Amino acid sequence: MNYKLITLTFGFLFCASVSFGQDSIPKKKEIKRITKADFIEGNSYVIDTIIDGQTYFKQQINIEPVSDSLKTKSLEDHKLAAEIDVKWLEELYSNVLFDTIYESVTNLKYDPVDYPELSTDTLKARLKRLNARTPFNVEYNPSLESVIKSYLKNRRNSMSRLMSLSHYYFPLFEESLDNYDIPLEVKYLAIVESALKPKARSRVGATGLWQFMFGTGKEYGLNVSSYVDERSDPIKSTEAASKYLARLYKIFGDWDLALAAYNSGPGNVSKAIRRSGGYQNYWNIRPNLPRETAGYLPAFLATMYIFEFAEEHGFKIERPNYHYVETDTIHVKQMISLDQVSELVDVPIEELQFLNPSYKLDIIPYIEGEDYTLRLPRDAVGRFVTNEDEIYAHVTAELNKREKPLPQLFDADSKTRYRVRSGDYLGKIARKFGVRVSQIKQWNGLRSNNLKIGQRLTIYPRTPNTSSVKPVSVSTTKRVVTTEGKSTYRVQKGDSLWSISQKFPGVSVQNIKEWNDISSNKLKIGMTLVVSK
C-alpha cells in the first residue's frame, strides 16, 4: 500500500513539473506589420521592410524645430568637483609656486620663529630619526630650526600644494635616482629648484624641473631647438640630473657638498673650502658660498623634514587627477599641435601642456631620426590610436589651410584687447573667447605660455562681444535650430564631436560646429545636433 502511494506521488509531481515547464515557454509575439490598407489619414509612413514581395511600412516621426538645444540645461556637473578640477588645472599651469620658492631660497633668514606647535626638543628627536635613515647631514642647528618653523608657519599652503603635485613626479624621480645609486631623498631637490614646475625659468636662464643651464644641459644630452626644450622634459631632465649628481658625489664624496655644487657649480664650492681654511662641512663653508647657495641646503633639509613628517603636522593632501603610471606615450607620425589633440581626443589643453611640457610652441614636430612622443592619459591613448589615420588626415587638412592671416570667422573689426588678470592662463583665456591657445600665441607673437598680470593681448573672438560696459537691456531671444529636411543626432553618453563625425561619412568636426553654431568641444547628453546641410 505504501509503495503504491509513493509511486502515485512521484507520478503526480513528474506530471506537474512537465505541465509547469510547458506553461513557462513564452509564446512567440506576433509582430503587427503595416500595409497600405492600414494607413491612417494625416500620418506619414516610410518603407520598413519587404517580405516575399509584400511591402510593409512604419510611421514616420517628424522632428519639429526645437529651441536651441545648446541652451538646454540637461545634466549638470557637481559644483564642488568642477571647482576642484579647475583648481587642479590652474595648479598645473601656474608658476606662482616657483616664484615664491625662488624668492624664499634667495632671501632666506635665520631669525628665531615663534611656532609653539613644534617644540625644539620634538624637532631634535625627529631630526635624529631622519638623520639615521638618510646619508645627508640632518643634525639639529638653530638655523635649520628657524627655516623649518618659518616654512610651517608662513608657507603651509604652498607645501600642501607641492605635496599634491609630488604624487605625479616622485615615482619617476625615484626610478631614475635608484638607477644611478643616488639617495631617494634627492627627489626633494626638485622642489627647491623649480617647485615641480617643468617650465620654470630662473632669472639667469636655468630651465626645467632640475634647472639646467643651456650649456650644462647640452653636456648631458638635453637638446634645445625652436620647437623643443628637453630641459623641461621630466624623464630626460631627471636622468640628466641623476648623471650630474652622481658625478658631483664622485668628486666631493659628500652629498651636502654635491648638492651645493649642483646649485652653484663645483668651482664655487672648492673656493668656499679654501676661504674657510679647509673645512668640508657644508655648515662651516656656508658663509663663503654665493648668497643663493647659502640658503639652498637649509631649504632642501627643511622641505625633506616637512614632507617626511607631513602627517604629524596635520597636512591634508589633495590627490591629483591621475598619476604618472596612468599615462602613456605615442610616437607621432607627423607634426601635430596640442590644440588639435585636445579637440580630437577630448582632453583639456592644460592637461596636455602639463603632460608634454618640453614642446615650447605646443607643437610636436616630426623630424626623421628624432624620437618625439605625445604623452596622454591612458583612457585617451586608445581613442587616439584607434582613430590615428583620421586624426592625421584632419591635421593635414588644417595644415594646408593655416597660412591665412586671420581665421575665416574673424575680421579686423572684431579685434579685442584683453588685459591679463591674476589667475589667468592661455587655456582659460582661449575658452573665454572661443579660440585656440595657438591662435592667441600667433596673434601676439608669444613663444611660451608665460603671461604677466597687466599684459595686454590681441584677440579675435569667435563671437565678438567683449565690451566691458554692460548694456542697460539685452534681448535674449533664443536662436531656433531648424531641423526640417536635415539629419539630426541626439548626443549619447561617451560621445564627442570627433566620434559623432565618424558616424556620418563626409562630415567633419568643423561641419558640426558650423551647422550648430558651436564654439567649444563640450557636449551635453540629450542635446540634438544637425549632422547634414
Short mmCIF file of C-alpha atoms in Angstrom, two decimals:
data_model
loop_
_atom_site.label_atom_id
_atom_site.label_comp_id
_atom_site.label_asym_id
_atom_site.label_seq_id
_atom_site.Cartn_x
_atom_site.Cartn_y
_atom_site.Cartn_z
CA MET A 1 0.00 0.00 0.00
CA ASN A 2 2.78 2.42 0.93
CA TYR A 3 4.72 1.58 -2.25
CA LYS A 4 1.63 2.38 -4.34
CA LEU A 5 1.21 5.68 -2.53
CA ILE A 6 4.85 6.64 -3.11
CA THR A 7 4.65 5.70 -6.79
CA LEU A 8 1.47 7.72 -7.21
CA THR A 9 3.06 10.74 -5.51
CA PHE A 10 6.15 10.72 -7.75
CA GLY A 11 3.96 10.34 -10.81
CA PHE A 12 1.90 13.33 -9.83
CA LEU A 13 5.00 15.50 -9.21
CA PHE A 14 6.52 14.49 -12.55
CA CYS A 15 3.37 15.39 -14.47
CA ALA A 16 3.09 18.67 -12.62
CA SER A 17 6.68 19.59 -13.45
CA VAL A 18 6.17 18.82 -17.12
CA SER A 19 2.98 20.83 -17.13
CA PHE A 20 4.60 23.85 -15.46
CA GLY A 21 7.60 23.57 -17.74
CA GLN A 22 5.35 23.76 -20.78
CA ASP A 23 3.47 26.74 -19.35
CA SER A 24 6.77 28.60 -18.79
CA ILE A 25 7.67 28.58 -22.50
CA PRO A 26 6.92 32.11 -23.78
CA LYS A 27 4.58 32.37 -26.70
CA LYS A 28 6.02 33.92 -29.81
CA LYS A 29 4.94 37.53 -30.03
CA GLU A 30 3.22 38.39 -33.28
CA ILE A 31 4.59 41.48 -34.99
CA LYS A 32 1.83 43.65 -36.43
CA ARG A 33 3.10 44.96 -39.75
CA ILE A 34 1.53 47.92 -41.51
CA THR A 35 0.38 47.69 -45.13
CA LYS A 36 -1.15 50.41 -47.33
CA ALA A 37 -4.58 49.22 -46.29
CA ASP A 38 -3.75 50.17 -42.67
CA PHE A 39 -2.78 53.79 -43.43
CA ILE A 40 -4.44 56.44 -41.24
CA GLU A 41 -5.17 59.76 -42.89
CA GLY A 42 -2.90 62.57 -41.70
CA ASN A 43 0.03 60.32 -40.74
CA SER A 44 3.23 59.92 -42.76
CA TYR A 45 4.72 56.49 -43.50
CA VAL A 46 8.06 55.20 -44.80
CA ILE A 47 9.06 51.75 -46.05
CA ASP A 48 10.05 49.43 -43.20
CA THR A 49 10.80 46.13 -44.99
CA ILE A 50 9.81 43.90 -47.94
CA ILE A 51 8.93 40.22 -47.30
CA ASP A 52 8.04 37.82 -50.12
CA GLY A 53 7.31 40.70 -52.44
CA GLN A 54 4.95 42.38 -49.91
CA THR A 55 5.95 45.93 -48.85
CA TYR A 56 5.46 46.89 -45.19
CA PHE A 57 5.61 50.37 -43.73
CA LYS A 58 6.29 52.15 -40.44
CA GLN A 59 5.06 55.51 -39.21
CA GLN A 60 7.46 58.41 -39.85
CA ILE A 61 8.39 60.51 -36.82
CA ASN A 62 8.65 64.19 -37.77
CA ILE A 63 11.14 66.22 -35.72
CA GLU A 64 9.74 69.66 -35.16
CA PRO A 65 12.04 72.70 -34.82
CA VAL A 66 13.06 72.97 -31.18
CA SER A 67 14.56 75.69 -29.07
CA ASP A 68 18.34 75.61 -29.46
CA SER A 69 19.43 72.53 -27.55
CA LEU A 70 22.72 74.21 -26.69
CA LYS A 71 20.72 76.43 -24.37
CA THR A 72 19.10 73.41 -22.70
CA LYS A 73 20.34 72.51 -19.25
CA SER A 74 20.29 68.71 -19.09
CA LEU A 75 22.91 67.15 -16.86
CA GLU A 76 24.97 69.48 -14.69
CA ASP A 77 28.34 68.64 -13.16
CA HIS A 78 28.81 68.51 -9.41
CA LYS A 79 29.69 72.08 -8.43
CA LEU A 80 32.40 71.29 -5.84
CA ALA A 81 34.02 68.61 -8.03
CA ALA A 82 34.06 71.00 -11.00
CA GLU A 83 35.71 73.69 -8.88
CA ILE A 84 38.37 71.20 -7.75
CA ASP A 85 39.08 70.27 -11.40
CA VAL A 86 39.52 73.94 -12.30
CA LYS A 87 41.86 74.50 -9.35
CA TRP A 88 43.90 71.45 -10.35
CA LEU A 89 44.27 72.72 -13.95
CA GLU A 90 45.34 76.13 -12.64
CA GLU A 91 47.83 74.40 -10.34
CA LEU A 92 49.36 72.53 -13.27
CA TYR A 93 49.67 75.69 -15.30
CA SER A 94 50.66 78.30 -12.71
CA ASN A 95 54.24 79.40 -11.98
CA VAL A 96 53.36 81.19 -8.73
CA LEU A 97 54.85 78.41 -6.58
CA PHE A 98 58.19 78.64 -8.38
CA ASP A 99 58.31 82.40 -7.88
CA THR A 100 57.64 82.11 -4.14
CA ILE A 101 60.16 79.30 -3.58
CA TYR A 102 62.85 81.07 -5.62
CA GLU A 103 62.28 84.20 -3.54
CA SER A 104 62.36 82.30 -0.24
CA VAL A 105 65.64 80.49 -1.02
CA THR A 106 67.49 83.60 -2.21
CA ASN A 107 66.30 85.69 0.73
CA LEU A 108 66.35 83.06 3.48
CA LYS A 109 66.51 84.47 7.02
CA TYR A 110 67.57 82.63 10.17
CA ASP A 111 65.93 84.73 12.88
CA PRO A 112 64.11 82.78 15.63
CA VAL A 113 60.49 81.98 14.68
CA ASP A 114 57.68 81.68 17.22
CA TYR A 115 55.90 78.42 16.38
CA PRO A 116 54.66 76.77 19.62
CA GLU A 117 53.16 73.80 17.74
CA LEU A 118 56.71 72.42 17.31
CA SER A 119 59.00 72.43 20.33
CA THR A 120 62.78 72.37 19.97
CA ASP A 121 63.03 69.03 21.78
CA THR A 122 60.46 67.40 19.46
CA LEU A 123 62.29 68.77 16.43
CA LYS A 124 65.63 67.46 17.70
CA ALA A 125 64.18 63.98 18.20
CA ARG A 126 62.63 63.91 14.72
CA LEU A 127 65.77 65.21 13.02
CA LYS A 128 67.75 62.49 14.80
CA ARG A 129 65.39 59.84 13.37
CA LEU A 130 65.60 61.42 9.92
CA ASN A 131 69.40 61.61 10.09
CA ALA A 132 69.58 57.88 10.85
CA ARG A 133 67.84 56.91 7.61
CA THR A 134 69.46 59.30 5.12
CA PRO A 135 73.09 59.96 4.04
CA PHE A 136 72.56 63.72 4.37
CA ASN A 137 73.73 65.59 7.45
CA VAL A 138 70.39 66.39 9.11
CA GLU A 139 71.71 67.24 12.56
CA TYR A 140 69.94 69.94 14.56
CA ASN A 141 71.17 73.52 14.48
CA PRO A 142 69.32 76.79 15.24
CA SER A 143 69.46 77.97 11.60
CA LEU A 144 67.72 74.82 10.34
CA GLU A 145 65.11 75.10 13.13
CA SER A 146 64.39 78.67 12.03
CA VAL A 147 63.84 77.64 8.38
CA ILE A 148 61.61 74.67 9.27
CA LYS A 149 59.40 76.72 11.59
CA SER A 150 59.25 79.58 9.08
CA TYR A 151 58.05 77.18 6.34
CA LEU A 152 55.46 75.60 8.64
CA LYS A 153 54.16 78.97 9.77
CA ASN A 154 54.28 81.00 6.54
CA ARG A 155 54.31 78.53 3.64
CA ARG A 156 51.90 75.84 4.79
CA ASN A 157 49.52 76.28 1.83
CA SER A 158 52.38 76.14 -0.68
CA MET A 159 53.74 72.97 0.91
CA SER A 160 50.33 71.33 0.74
CA ARG A 161 50.04 72.11 -2.98
CA LEU A 162 53.55 70.78 -3.59
CA MET A 163 52.67 67.54 -1.81
CA SER A 164 49.77 67.11 -4.21
CA LEU A 165 51.99 67.63 -7.28
CA SER A 166 54.63 65.30 -5.85
CA HIS A 167 52.33 62.29 -6.29
CA TYR A 168 52.78 62.66 -10.05
CA TYR A 169 56.52 63.39 -10.21
CA PHE A 170 58.14 61.50 -7.33
CA PRO A 171 57.66 57.96 -8.75
CA LEU A 172 59.57 58.83 -11.94
CA PHE A 173 62.24 60.69 -9.91
CA GLU A 174 62.77 57.72 -7.61
CA GLU A 175 63.14 55.29 -10.51
CA SER A 176 65.91 57.34 -12.12
CA LEU A 177 67.70 58.14 -8.83
CA ASP A 178 67.71 54.45 -7.91
CA ASN A 179 69.23 53.52 -11.30
CA TYR A 180 72.25 55.75 -10.52
CA ASP A 181 72.56 54.77 -6.82
CA ILE A 182 71.56 58.24 -5.61
CA PRO A 183 69.70 58.70 -2.29
CA LEU A 184 65.96 58.81 -2.98
CA GLU A 185 65.65 61.90 -0.75
CA VAL A 186 67.25 63.88 -3.59
CA LYS A 187 63.74 63.99 -5.09
CA TYR A 188 63.06 66.89 -2.69
CA LEU A 189 65.75 68.87 -4.50
CA ALA A 190 63.36 69.42 -7.44
CA ILE A 191 61.01 71.26 -5.08
CA VAL A 192 63.75 73.69 -4.05
CA GLU A 193 64.97 74.02 -7.65
CA SER A 194 61.67 74.50 -9.51
CA ALA A 195 58.64 73.94 -7.23
CA LEU A 196 57.91 70.95 -9.51
CA LYS A 197 57.25 73.24 -12.48
CA PRO A 198 58.79 71.74 -15.65
CA LYS A 199 58.66 75.10 -17.45
CA ALA A 200 60.18 77.07 -14.56
CA ARG A 201 62.87 79.52 -15.69
CA SER A 202 65.22 81.41 -13.36
CA ARG A 203 66.46 84.98 -13.86
CA VAL A 204 69.74 83.62 -15.30
CA GLY A 205 68.06 81.22 -17.75
CA ALA A 206 68.18 77.89 -15.84
CA THR A 207 65.17 75.90 -17.01
CA GLY A 208 63.04 72.91 -16.05
CA LEU A 209 62.38 70.74 -13.01
CA TRP A 210 66.12 70.44 -12.34
CA GLN A 211 67.09 73.96 -13.51
CA PHE A 212 69.71 73.16 -16.15
CA MET A 213 71.62 76.00 -17.78
CA PHE A 214 71.84 75.80 -21.57
CA GLY A 215 75.48 74.62 -21.65
CA THR A 216 75.16 72.06 -18.84
CA GLY A 217 72.01 70.69 -20.42
CA LYS A 218 73.79 70.20 -23.75
CA GLU A 219 76.65 68.45 -21.95
CA TYR A 220 74.19 65.91 -20.53
CA GLY A 221 72.27 65.34 -23.76
CA LEU A 222 69.37 67.78 -23.30
CA ASN A 223 68.72 69.32 -26.71
CA VAL A 224 67.15 72.73 -27.21
CA SER A 225 65.62 73.81 -30.53
CA SER A 226 62.93 76.21 -31.75
CA TYR A 227 60.28 73.57 -31.05
CA VAL A 228 61.67 71.53 -28.16
CA ASP A 229 63.45 72.21 -24.86
CA GLU A 230 64.37 68.86 -23.33
CA ARG A 231 65.37 70.60 -20.08
CA SER A 232 61.60 70.73 -19.48
CA ASP A 233 61.11 67.03 -20.25
CA PRO A 234 60.53 65.34 -16.84
CA ILE A 235 62.07 61.99 -17.82
CA LYS A 236 65.08 63.19 -19.82
CA SER A 237 65.96 66.01 -17.42
CA THR A 238 65.67 63.70 -14.39
CA GLU A 239 68.07 61.24 -15.98
CA ALA A 240 70.48 64.07 -16.79
CA ALA A 241 70.24 65.38 -13.20
CA SER A 242 70.94 61.87 -11.89
CA LYS A 243 74.08 61.59 -14.02
CA TYR A 244 75.27 65.05 -12.98
CA LEU A 245 74.67 64.43 -9.24
CA ALA A 246 76.44 61.04 -9.39
CA ARG A 247 79.43 62.76 -10.97
CA LEU A 248 79.47 65.52 -8.32
CA TYR A 249 79.33 62.99 -5.48
CA LYS A 250 82.27 61.17 -7.04
CA ILE A 251 84.22 64.47 -6.92
CA PHE A 252 83.31 65.64 -3.39
CA GLY A 253 82.46 62.37 -1.60
CA ASP A 254 79.77 64.20 0.41
CA TRP A 255 76.10 64.62 -0.54
CA ASP A 256 75.72 68.02 1.15
CA LEU A 257 78.62 69.42 -0.89
CA ALA A 258 77.37 67.65 -4.03
CA LEU A 259 74.03 69.49 -3.71
CA ALA A 260 75.81 72.81 -3.13
CA ALA A 261 77.92 72.18 -6.25
CA TYR A 262 74.79 71.29 -8.22
CA ASN A 263 73.37 74.71 -7.42
CA SER A 264 76.40 76.96 -7.74
CA GLY A 265 78.96 74.87 -9.65
CA PRO A 266 81.93 72.82 -8.35
CA GLY A 267 84.25 75.85 -8.67
CA ASN A 268 82.30 77.94 -6.12
CA VAL A 269 82.29 75.07 -3.61
CA SER A 270 86.05 74.49 -3.93
CA LYS A 271 86.66 78.24 -3.46
CA ALA A 272 84.46 78.22 -0.33
CA ILE A 273 86.51 75.31 1.06
CA ARG A 274 89.73 77.29 0.52
CA ARG A 275 88.33 80.51 2.04
CA SER A 276 87.07 78.67 5.13
CA GLY A 277 90.53 77.24 5.85
CA GLY A 278 89.94 73.75 4.51
CA TYR A 279 86.62 72.90 6.21
CA GLN A 280 84.49 70.39 4.27
CA ASN A 281 81.26 70.51 6.29
CA TYR A 282 78.54 72.48 4.48
CA TRP A 283 77.57 74.49 7.58
CA ASN A 284 81.19 75.57 8.08
CA ILE A 285 81.76 76.72 4.48
CA ARG A 286 78.28 78.26 4.07
CA PRO A 287 79.38 81.88 4.85
CA ASN A 288 81.75 81.68 1.85
CA LEU A 289 79.18 80.35 -0.64
CA PRO A 290 77.14 82.55 -3.00
CA ARG A 291 74.06 84.02 -1.33
CA GLU A 292 71.59 81.78 -3.16
CA THR A 293 73.56 78.59 -2.41
CA ALA A 294 73.91 79.55 1.27
CA GLY A 295 70.14 79.11 1.64
CA TYR A 296 69.98 76.12 -0.69
CA LEU A 297 70.73 73.20 1.63
CA PRO A 298 68.69 74.56 4.60
CA ALA A 299 65.70 74.89 2.24
CA PHE A 300 66.28 71.34 1.00
CA LEU A 301 66.55 69.86 4.51
CA ALA A 302 63.51 71.83 5.74
CA THR A 303 61.47 70.58 2.77
CA MET A 304 62.61 66.99 3.42
CA TYR A 305 61.60 67.26 7.10
CA ILE A 306 58.13 68.67 6.34
CA PHE A 307 57.38 66.02 3.69
CA GLU A 308 58.65 63.17 5.88
CA PHE A 309 56.63 64.36 8.89
CA ALA A 310 53.62 65.75 7.00
CA GLU A 311 51.14 63.58 8.88
CA GLU A 312 52.47 64.70 12.25
CA HIS A 313 51.95 68.34 11.22
CA GLY A 314 48.37 67.73 10.03
CA PHE A 315 48.81 68.28 6.30
CA LYS A 316 45.79 67.27 4.22
CA ILE A 317 46.94 66.35 0.73
CA GLU A 318 44.70 66.63 -2.33
CA ARG A 319 45.35 63.77 -4.71
CA PRO A 320 45.99 64.70 -8.37
CA ASN A 321 43.57 63.68 -11.13
CA TYR A 322 45.97 60.95 -12.23
CA HIS A 323 49.42 59.61 -11.54
CA TYR A 324 52.41 59.17 -13.82
CA VAL A 325 51.68 55.44 -14.24
CA GLU A 326 48.21 56.34 -15.53
CA THR A 327 49.70 57.96 -18.63
CA ASP A 328 51.38 56.56 -21.74
CA THR A 329 53.20 57.84 -24.82
CA ILE A 330 52.56 57.66 -28.57
CA HIS A 331 55.23 58.21 -31.22
CA VAL A 332 53.90 60.87 -33.58
CA LYS A 333 53.97 60.18 -37.32
CA GLN A 334 53.71 63.81 -38.42
CA MET A 335 53.69 67.31 -36.96
CA ILE A 336 50.69 67.86 -34.70
CA SER A 337 49.72 70.59 -32.22
CA LEU A 338 48.40 70.09 -28.70
CA ASP A 339 45.39 72.21 -29.68
CA GLN A 340 44.45 69.67 -32.35
CA VAL A 341 44.97 66.73 -30.00
CA SER A 342 42.80 68.46 -27.39
CA GLU A 343 39.94 68.84 -29.84
CA LEU A 344 40.17 65.37 -31.35
CA VAL A 345 40.62 63.21 -28.24
CA ASP A 346 38.72 65.49 -25.84
CA VAL A 347 41.47 66.21 -23.28
CA PRO A 348 41.77 69.74 -21.81
CA ILE A 349 44.66 71.71 -23.33
CA GLU A 350 46.09 72.43 -19.85
CA GLU A 351 46.43 68.71 -19.11
CA LEU A 352 48.21 68.16 -22.43
CA GLN A 353 50.59 71.03 -21.71
CA PHE A 354 51.27 69.57 -18.25
CA LEU A 355 51.97 66.10 -19.69
CA ASN A 356 54.06 67.45 -22.61
CA PRO A 357 55.98 70.42 -21.17
CA SER A 358 59.05 70.19 -23.42
CA TYR A 359 57.22 71.47 -26.54
CA LYS A 360 57.85 75.22 -26.45
CA LEU A 361 55.20 76.21 -29.01
CA ASP A 362 52.69 73.47 -28.07
CA ILE A 363 53.63 71.78 -31.36
CA ILE A 364 55.11 68.27 -31.56
CA PRO A 365 57.46 68.25 -34.57
CA TYR A 366 58.17 65.24 -36.75
CA ILE A 367 61.84 65.04 -37.71
CA GLU A 368 63.49 62.00 -39.27
CA GLY A 369 65.82 60.34 -36.77
CA GLU A 370 64.35 62.16 -33.72
CA ASP A 371 62.14 60.48 -31.14
CA TYR A 372 59.29 62.86 -30.26
CA THR A 373 56.31 61.47 -28.37
CA LEU A 374 52.89 62.60 -27.22
CA ARG A 375 52.00 61.71 -23.62
CA LEU A 376 48.30 61.17 -22.91
CA PRO A 377 46.12 59.89 -20.08
CA ARG A 378 45.62 56.14 -20.60
CA ASP A 379 41.92 56.47 -21.41
CA ALA A 380 42.75 58.88 -24.26
CA VAL A 381 45.53 56.71 -25.75
CA GLY A 382 43.00 54.21 -27.09
CA ARG A 383 40.91 56.93 -28.73
CA PHE A 384 43.98 58.35 -30.45
CA VAL A 385 45.39 55.03 -31.70
CA THR A 386 42.01 53.71 -32.89
CA ASN A 387 41.39 56.83 -34.99
CA GLU A 388 45.02 57.56 -35.89
CA ASP A 389 44.58 57.70 -39.68
CA GLU A 390 41.56 60.00 -39.47
CA ILE A 391 43.34 62.24 -36.93
CA TYR A 392 46.41 62.71 -39.14
CA ALA A 393 44.18 63.33 -42.19
CA HIS A 394 42.37 66.05 -40.23
CA VAL A 395 45.70 67.57 -39.13
CA THR A 396 47.00 67.58 -42.71
CA ALA A 397 43.84 69.32 -43.95
CA GLU A 398 44.22 72.00 -41.27
CA LEU A 399 47.92 72.41 -42.02
CA ASN A 400 47.13 73.15 -45.66
CA LYS A 401 44.84 76.00 -44.61
CA ARG A 402 46.98 77.56 -41.88
CA GLU A 403 48.61 80.32 -43.97
CA LYS A 404 45.54 82.58 -43.77
CA PRO A 405 46.36 85.80 -41.92
CA LEU A 406 43.19 85.60 -39.84
CA PRO A 407 40.67 82.78 -39.28
CA GLN A 408 37.71 82.85 -41.67
CA LEU A 409 35.22 83.67 -38.96
CA PHE A 410 37.11 86.75 -37.79
CA ASP A 411 37.83 90.14 -39.30
CA ALA A 412 39.91 93.09 -38.20
CA ASP A 413 36.84 94.93 -36.87
CA SER A 414 36.26 92.24 -34.22
CA LYS A 415 39.71 92.71 -32.66
CA THR A 416 39.74 92.91 -28.85
CA ARG A 417 42.48 93.95 -26.44
CA TYR A 418 42.40 91.80 -23.31
CA ARG A 419 44.27 92.67 -20.10
CA VAL A 420 45.71 89.66 -18.23
CA ARG A 421 44.35 89.32 -14.69
CA SER A 422 45.52 87.36 -11.66
CA GLY A 423 44.75 83.65 -12.16
CA ASP A 424 44.64 83.89 -15.97
CA TYR A 425 46.45 81.45 -18.24
CA LEU A 426 46.26 80.94 -22.01
CA GLY A 427 43.85 77.99 -21.90
CA LYS A 428 41.43 79.90 -19.68
CA ILE A 429 41.53 82.99 -21.92
CA ALA A 430 41.14 80.84 -25.06
CA ARG A 431 37.95 79.25 -23.69
CA LYS A 432 36.61 82.66 -22.69
CA PHE A 433 36.76 83.89 -26.30
CA GLY A 434 36.12 80.56 -28.06
CA VAL A 435 39.55 80.44 -29.74
CA ARG A 436 42.67 78.27 -29.59
CA VAL A 437 45.75 78.75 -27.43
CA SER A 438 47.91 78.54 -30.56
CA GLN A 439 45.89 81.36 -32.15
CA ILE A 440 46.42 83.68 -29.17
CA LYS A 441 50.15 82.91 -29.30
CA GLN A 442 50.24 83.56 -33.06
CA TRP A 443 48.35 86.86 -32.84
CA ASN A 444 50.64 88.13 -30.07
CA GLY A 445 53.98 86.63 -31.13
CA LEU A 446 54.26 84.58 -27.91
CA ARG A 447 56.98 81.92 -27.85
CA SER A 448 55.99 80.45 -24.47
CA ASN A 449 52.88 80.05 -22.31
CA ASN A 450 54.04 82.52 -19.66
CA LEU A 451 51.86 85.58 -19.01
CA LYS A 452 52.27 88.61 -16.74
CA ILE A 453 49.49 90.34 -14.84
CA GLY A 454 48.61 93.52 -16.74
CA GLN A 455 49.94 92.21 -20.06
CA ARG A 456 47.67 93.13 -23.00
CA LEU A 457 46.73 90.52 -25.60
CA THR A 458 45.21 91.00 -29.05
CA ILE A 459 42.34 88.54 -29.60
CA TYR A 460 39.91 87.98 -32.47
CA PRO A 461 36.98 86.35 -30.62
CA ARG A 462 34.77 83.84 -32.40
CA THR A 463 31.74 85.76 -31.16
CA PRO A 464 32.73 89.43 -30.78
CA ASN A 465 31.06 90.55 -27.56
CA THR A 466 33.79 91.79 -25.27
CA SER A 467 32.68 95.24 -24.20
CA SER A 468 33.36 95.78 -20.53
CA VAL A 469 30.33 98.15 -20.32
CA LYS A 470 27.13 96.19 -19.77
CA PRO A 471 24.13 97.45 -21.84
CA VAL A 472 21.02 98.57 -19.98
CA SER A 473 18.83 95.96 -21.63
CA VAL A 474 19.72 92.95 -23.71
CA SER A 475 17.44 90.94 -25.95
CA THR A 476 17.74 87.25 -25.12
CA THR A 477 15.72 85.77 -27.99
CA LYS A 478 16.76 82.14 -28.40
CA ARG A 479 18.00 81.02 -31.79
CA VAL A 480 15.89 78.26 -33.33
CA VAL A 481 17.61 75.26 -34.90
CA THR A 482 15.68 74.27 -37.98
CA THR A 483 15.92 70.52 -38.48
CA GLU A 484 13.40 70.20 -41.31
CA GLY A 485 14.90 68.22 -44.17
CA LYS A 486 18.14 67.68 -42.25
CA SER A 487 19.64 64.68 -40.50
CA THR A 488 19.93 65.02 -36.74
CA TYR A 489 21.68 63.13 -33.97
CA ARG A 490 20.93 63.00 -30.26
CA VAL A 491 24.09 63.04 -28.11
CA GLN A 492 24.67 59.86 -26.09
CA LYS A 493 26.90 59.18 -23.08
CA GLY A 494 30.57 58.99 -24.14
CA ASP A 495 30.07 60.93 -27.40
CA SER A 496 32.48 63.60 -28.61
CA LEU A 497 32.37 65.79 -31.71
CA TRP A 498 35.04 63.58 -33.25
CA SER A 499 33.20 60.29 -32.59
CA ILE A 500 29.92 61.74 -33.89
CA SER A 501 31.60 63.00 -37.11
CA GLN A 502 32.86 59.45 -37.73
CA LYS A 503 29.28 58.12 -37.73
CA PHE A 504 28.38 60.26 -40.75
CA PRO A 505 30.61 59.90 -43.87
CA GLY A 506 31.85 63.22 -45.24
CA VAL A 507 31.01 65.14 -42.06
CA SER A 508 33.88 66.80 -40.17
CA VAL A 509 34.12 68.24 -36.65
CA GLN A 510 34.17 71.73 -38.16
CA ASN A 511 30.98 70.97 -40.14
CA ILE A 512 29.12 70.01 -36.96
CA LYS A 513 30.39 73.13 -35.21
CA GLU A 514 29.28 75.42 -38.05
CA TRP A 515 25.85 73.79 -38.56
CA ASN A 516 25.11 74.01 -34.83
CA ASP A 517 26.97 77.25 -34.04
CA ILE A 518 29.23 75.52 -31.51
CA SER A 519 32.40 77.30 -30.38
CA SER A 520 33.74 74.66 -27.96
CA ASN A 521 34.01 70.87 -27.85
CA LYS A 522 31.68 70.43 -24.87
CA LEU A 523 28.50 68.41 -25.42
CA LYS A 524 25.55 67.62 -23.17
CA ILE A 525 23.81 64.26 -23.13
CA GLY A 526 20.47 64.52 -24.92
CA MET A 527 21.26 67.63 -26.99
CA THR A 528 20.20 67.48 -30.64
CA LEU A 529 22.79 68.16 -33.33
CA VAL A 530 22.27 68.83 -37.04
CA VAL A 531 24.60 66.47 -38.94
CA SER A 532 23.80 67.39 -42.56
CA LYS A 533 23.41 70.57 -44.61
#
